[in-house]
Coordinates of C-alpha atoms in Angstrom, one line a residue:
X207 CA 118.5 96.2 120.4
X208 CA 117.4 95.1 117.0
X209 CA 113.8 94.0 116.6
X210 CA 114.9 90.4 116.0
X211 CA 116.3 90.2 119.5
X212 CA 113.0 91.3 121.0
X213 CA 111.0 88.7 119.2
X214 CA 109.7 85.6 120.9
X215 CA 110.1 82.2 119.3
X216 CA 106.4 82.2 118.3
X217 CA 106.6 85.6 116.7
X218 CA 109.6 84.5 114.7
X219 CA 107.9 81.4 113.5
X220 CA 104.8 83.4 112.5
X221 CA 107.0 85.4 110.0
X222 CA 107.9 82.2 108.2
X223 CA 104.4 81.0 107.4
X224 CA 102.0 82.7 105.0
X225 CA 98.4 82.3 106.1
X226 CA 95.9 81.8 103.3
X227 CA 92.4 83.2 103.6
X228 CA 91.3 80.9 100.8
X229 CA 90.6 82.2 97.3
X230 CA 90.0 85.9 96.9
X231 CA 86.5 85.5 95.2
X232 CA 84.0 82.9 94.2
X233 CA 82.1 80.1 96.1
X234 CA 85.3 78.9 97.8
X235 CA 86.3 82.2 99.3
X236 CA 87.2 81.7 102.9
X237 CA 85.4 83.3 105.9
X238 CA 88.3 82.4 108.2
X239 CA 89.6 85.2 110.4
X240 CA 92.9 85.3 112.2
X241 CA 92.4 88.3 114.5
X242 CA 93.8 86.6 117.6
X243 CA 96.9 85.4 115.9
X244 CA 97.5 88.9 114.4
X245 CA 97.1 90.5 117.8
X246 CA 99.7 88.1 119.2
X247 CA 102.2 89.0 116.4
X248 CA 102.2 85.4 115.1
X249 CA 101.3 86.2 111.4
X250 CA 103.8 87.7 109.1
X251 CA 102.0 87.6 105.7
X252 CA 98.6 86.6 104.3
X253 CA 97.5 85.3 100.9
X254 CA 94.4 86.3 99.0
X255 CA 93.2 88.9 101.4
X256 CA 92.2 91.6 99.0
X257 CA 90.4 95.0 99.4
X258 CA 91.0 97.9 101.6
X259 CA 88.4 96.9 104.1
X260 CA 89.9 93.4 104.7
X261 CA 93.5 94.4 104.6
X262 CA 93.0 97.4 106.8
X263 CA 91.2 95.2 109.3
X264 CA 94.2 93.0 109.9
X265 CA 96.8 95.8 109.5
X266 CA 95.2 97.9 112.2
X267 CA 95.2 94.9 114.6
X268 CA 98.9 94.2 113.7
X269 CA 99.9 97.8 114.2
X270 CA 97.7 98.7 117.2
X271 CA 97.4 95.6 119.2
X272 CA 100.4 93.4 118.6
X273 CA 103.4 93.7 120.9
X274 CA 106.0 94.7 118.4
X275 CA 103.8 96.4 115.7
X276 CA 105.3 94.5 112.8
X277 CA 103.1 95.2 109.7
X278 CA 101.6 92.2 107.7
X279 CA 102.4 91.9 104.1
X280 CA 99.6 90.9 101.8
X281 CA 100.3 88.7 98.9
X282 CA 98.4 88.0 95.6
X283 CA 99.0 86.7 92.0
X284 CA 98.9 89.8 89.8
X285 CA 100.0 88.6 86.4
X286 CA 98.5 90.9 83.7
X287 CA 96.6 93.5 85.6
X288 CA 94.6 93.7 88.7
X289 CA 91.3 95.3 88.0
X290 CA 92.4 96.5 84.5
X291 CA 93.1 93.6 82.2
X292 CA 96.2 94.0 80.2
X293 CA 97.6 91.7 77.4
X294 CA 99.2 88.5 78.9
X295 CA 103.0 88.6 79.4
X296 CA 103.7 86.6 76.3
X297 CA 101.8 89.1 74.2
X298 CA 103.7 92.0 75.6
X299 CA 106.9 90.1 75.1
X300 CA 106.0 89.7 71.4
X301 CA 106.2 93.4 71.1
X302 CA 109.8 93.6 72.2
X303 CA 108.8 96.7 74.0
X304 CA 110.3 97.1 77.4
X305 CA 108.6 100.3 78.2
X306 CA 105.3 98.6 77.6
X307 CA 106.2 95.8 80.0
X308 CA 107.1 98.4 82.6
X309 CA 103.9 100.3 82.1
X310 CA 101.7 97.2 82.4
X311 CA 103.5 96.1 85.6
X312 CA 103.4 99.6 87.2
X313 CA 99.8 100.2 86.6
X314 CA 98.9 96.7 87.7
X315 CA 100.9 97.2 90.9
X316 CA 99.3 100.6 91.5
X317 CA 95.8 99.1 91.3
X318 CA 96.8 96.2 93.6
X319 CA 98.4 98.6 96.1
X320 CA 95.2 100.5 96.3
X321 CA 93.4 97.2 97.1
X322 CA 95.7 96.6 100.0
X323 CA 98.1 94.2 98.2
X324 CA 101.8 94.9 98.8
X325 CA 103.4 91.7 97.6
X326 CA 102.8 90.1 94.1
X327 CA 104.1 86.9 92.6
X328 CA 105.3 88.4 89.4
X329 CA 107.0 88.4 86.9
X330 CA 107.8 84.9 85.7
X331 CA 111.2 84.8 84.2
X332 CA 111.3 81.1 83.2
X333 CA 112.4 80.3 79.7
X334 CA 109.4 78.8 77.8
X335 CA 110.2 76.6 74.9
X336 CA 107.4 74.0 75.0
X337 CA 104.2 75.3 73.5
X338 CA 102.3 72.5 75.2
X339 CA 103.1 74.0 78.6
X340 CA 99.9 75.6 79.9
X341 CA 101.8 78.4 81.6
X342 CA 103.5 79.6 78.5
X343 CA 101.2 82.6 78.3
X344 CA 102.6 83.8 81.6
X345 CA 106.2 83.7 80.3
X346 CA 108.1 86.3 78.4
X347 CA 109.0 83.8 75.7
X348 CA 112.1 81.7 74.8
X349 CA 114.9 84.2 74.5
X350 CA 117.0 84.7 77.7
X351 CA 118.1 88.2 76.7
X352 CA 114.5 89.3 76.0
X353 CA 113.2 87.7 79.2
X354 CA 115.9 89.4 81.2
X355 CA 115.2 92.9 79.8
X356 CA 111.5 92.6 80.2
X357 CA 111.8 91.1 83.7
X358 CA 114.0 94.0 84.8
X359 CA 111.5 96.5 83.7
X360 CA 108.6 94.6 85.2
X361 CA 110.2 94.4 88.6
X362 CA 111.1 98.1 88.4
X363 CA 107.5 98.9 87.5
X364 CA 106.1 96.9 90.4
X365 CA 108.5 98.0 93.0
X366 CA 108.2 101.6 92.0
X367 CA 104.7 101.4 93.5
X368 CA 106.0 100.2 96.8
X369 CA 105.1 96.6 96.2
X370 CA 107.4 93.6 96.6
X371 CA 107.9 91.8 93.4
X372 CA 108.6 88.0 93.5
X373 CA 110.3 86.6 90.4
X374 CA 109.5 82.9 89.7
X375 CA 110.1 80.0 89.4
X376 CA 113.6 79.4 90.6
X377 CA 114.8 77.3 88.8
X378 CA 114.5 75.1 85.6
X379 CA 110.8 74.8 86.2
X380 CA 109.7 75.3 82.6
X381 CA 111.0 72.0 81.2
X382 CA 107.9 70.0 81.9
X383 CA 107.3 66.3 80.8
X384 CA 104.8 66.2 78.0
X385 CA 103.9 69.9 78.6
X386 CA 102.3 69.0 82.1
X387 CA 102.5 71.8 84.6
X388 CA 103.2 71.3 88.4
X389 CA 104.8 67.8 88.0
X390 CA 106.8 68.0 91.2
X391 CA 108.9 64.9 90.2
X392 CA 110.0 66.4 87.0
X393 CA 113.8 66.3 86.8
X394 CA 114.8 68.5 83.8
X395 CA 117.6 67.0 81.7
X396 CA 119.4 70.2 81.0
X397 CA 123.1 70.3 80.3
X398 CA 125.2 72.4 82.8
X399 CA 126.1 75.0 80.2
X400 CA 122.4 75.3 79.0
X401 CA 121.4 75.6 82.7
X402 CA 123.7 78.5 83.2
X403 CA 123.4 80.4 79.9
X404 CA 119.6 79.8 79.4
X405 CA 117.6 79.0 82.4
X406 CA 119.6 80.8 85.2
X407 CA 120.7 83.8 83.1
X408 CA 117.4 85.7 83.4
X409 CA 117.2 85.2 87.3
X410 CA 120.9 86.4 87.6
X411 CA 120.3 89.5 85.4
X412 CA 117.0 90.6 87.0
X413 CA 118.5 90.2 90.5
X414 CA 121.6 92.2 89.5
X415 CA 119.8 95.1 87.8
X416 CA 116.3 95.3 89.4
X417 CA 116.8 93.8 93.0
X418 CA 113.5 92.0 93.4
X419 CA 112.4 91.6 97.0
X420 CA 111.2 88.0 96.5
X421 CA 112.0 84.7 94.7
X422 CA 109.7 81.8 94.5
X423 CA 111.3 78.3 94.6
X424 CA 110.1 75.9 91.9
X425 CA 108.5 72.5 92.4
X426 CA 110.9 70.4 90.3
X427 CA 114.0 68.4 91.0
X428 CA 117.4 69.1 89.6
X429 CA 119.8 66.2 89.4
X430 CA 117.6 64.3 91.8
X431 CA 117.3 67.0 94.5
X432 CA 114.1 69.1 94.8
X433 CA 115.0 72.7 94.3
X434 CA 113.1 73.8 97.4
X435 CA 115.4 71.5 99.5
X436 CA 118.6 72.4 97.7
X437 CA 121.2 74.4 99.7
X438 CA 123.1 74.8 96.4
X439 CA 120.3 76.5 94.6
X440 CA 118.6 78.5 97.4
X441 CA 121.7 79.6 99.2
X442 CA 125.0 79.1 97.3
X443 CA 123.7 80.0 93.9
X444 CA 120.8 82.5 94.6
X445 CA 122.2 84.4 97.5
X446 CA 126.1 83.9 97.5
X447 CA 126.6 84.0 93.7
X448 CA 123.7 86.1 92.4
X449 CA 123.6 88.4 95.4
X450 CA 119.9 88.0 96.2
X451 CA 119.0 89.5 99.6
X452 CA 115.3 89.4 99.8
X453 CA 113.3 86.3 100.8
X454 CA 112.5 82.9 99.3
X455 CA 108.9 81.8 99.3
X456 CA 107.6 78.3 98.4
X457 CA 105.1 77.5 95.7
X458 CA 101.7 76.2 97.1
X459 CA 102.1 72.9 98.9
X460 CA 105.7 72.5 97.7
X461 CA 107.0 71.6 101.2
X462 CA 104.5 68.8 101.5
X463 CA 105.4 67.5 98.1
X464 CA 108.9 66.4 99.5
X465 CA 107.1 63.4 101.1
X466 CA 104.0 63.0 99.0
X467 CA 105.6 63.3 95.5
X468 CA 109.3 63.7 95.6
X469 CA 109.8 60.9 98.3
X470 CA 112.9 62.5 99.7
X471 CA 111.4 63.2 103.1
X472 CA 109.8 60.7 105.5
X473 CA 107.2 63.1 106.9
X474 CA 106.3 66.8 107.2
X475 CA 108.8 67.4 110.0
X476 CA 111.7 66.1 107.9
X477 CA 110.5 68.1 105.0
X478 CA 110.3 71.3 107.0
X479 CA 113.9 70.7 108.2
X480 CA 115.2 70.2 104.7
X481 CA 113.6 73.4 103.3
X482 CA 114.5 75.7 106.2
X483 CA 118.2 74.5 106.1
X484 CA 118.3 74.9 102.3
X485 CA 117.2 78.5 102.5
X486 CA 113.4 78.8 102.4
X487 CA 112.0 81.9 104.3
X488 CA 108.3 81.8 103.8
X489 CA 106.0 78.7 103.5
X490 CA 102.7 79.2 101.6
X491 CA 99.8 76.8 100.9
X492 CA 96.0 76.6 101.0
X493 CA 95.9 74.3 104.1
X494 CA 96.0 75.5 107.7
X495 CA 99.4 77.0 108.4
X496 CA 99.8 74.8 111.5
X497 CA 100.9 72.1 109.1
X498 CA 104.1 74.0 108.8
X499 CA 104.3 75.9 112.1
X500 CA 103.8 73.0 114.5
X501 CA 106.6 70.8 113.0
X502 CA 108.9 73.8 112.8
X503 CA 108.3 74.5 116.4
X504 CA 109.2 71.0 117.4
X505 CA 112.3 71.1 115.2
X506 CA 113.6 74.2 117.0
X507 CA 112.7 73.0 120.5
X508 CA 114.4 69.6 120.0
X509 CA 117.6 71.3 118.5
X510 CA 117.2 69.8 115.0
X511 CA 117.3 73.4 113.7
X512 CA 119.4 76.0 115.5
X513 CA 118.2 79.5 116.3
X514 CA 120.9 81.0 114.2
X515 CA 119.2 79.6 111.1
X516 CA 115.8 80.7 112.2
X517 CA 117.1 84.2 113.0
X518 CA 118.7 84.4 109.6
X519 CA 115.4 83.4 107.8
X520 CA 113.4 85.8 109.8
X521 CA 115.8 88.7 109.3
X522 CA 115.4 88.3 105.5
X523 CA 111.6 88.7 105.9
X524 CA 111.9 91.7 108.2
X525 CA 114.2 93.5 105.8
X526 CA 111.6 93.1 103.0
X527 CA 108.8 94.3 105.3
X528 CA 111.1 97.3 106.1
X529 CA 111.3 97.0 109.8
X530 CA 114.7 95.5 110.4
X531 CA 117.9 97.3 109.4
X532 CA 120.5 94.7 108.8
X533 CA 123.6 94.2 106.8
X534 CA 122.7 93.7 103.1
X535 CA 119.3 95.3 103.7
X536 CA 117.5 96.0 100.4
X537 CA 114.9 98.4 101.7

């Protein structure tokens, strides 16, 4: 039998929520531990758990004490180097040197891998055309062809080191109002042709030629519908048209924003239902993961979300982790 058939409901739900251990360094670094949950097989991924000692601690518990021995995947923002600091992506893009982009990505991933990290939120393949936008330095510029070519090489460099690359932010995230970043209610006024030929083009090309294992959904709306709750964007466009077969992860707190900023959900339970049905696989934020897990559990038990949907979302995660052979597997 496949691994998916052997999993309990709690084990499946655990694969869909990323547990944050706080920030990796500094005075706000968390001292929280999740040993019991890992031993019960109820944690699929962790954020900001960095270093061989910390990652090995959890991985040994997962592989030696959990019932099904599913490894944990550890995620981190690795943008322009890990321990070694390289030029920011915009500076590398200014060189028009795709080999340089691949080298930076590969060595950054190699260092991250040595530190126990095996999932990075990079590269960003957003079109950046507003110099007021604070995240423009994380972009590869304003030309869709250049962004695509650099993005392909960056994904190749990262994944050549055995790390899952997550391209971001899908989609039309980089048209902020007044240059402000993270405005969840921004609804970019982009014409359909411009959307396809400019803002979606890099995602399509990078997915087609480099096969990234992850995609991060963006905060913004599109035509009045939040991307993270859009079946059209996360399923019809991303998976069915572009051929993406990895998993989709939320930006931090993006699910909660459906009822705190977008006002399209009445509460967290309604928000969770919308994103899971749209195509979201993994939820991430800096608050306790129970804020996502508990309502998801309720939605499954009361029949609001069917098990076929949950199984599909979990299977995507297991394929990326490399423990589930399924149709369309990418690893």
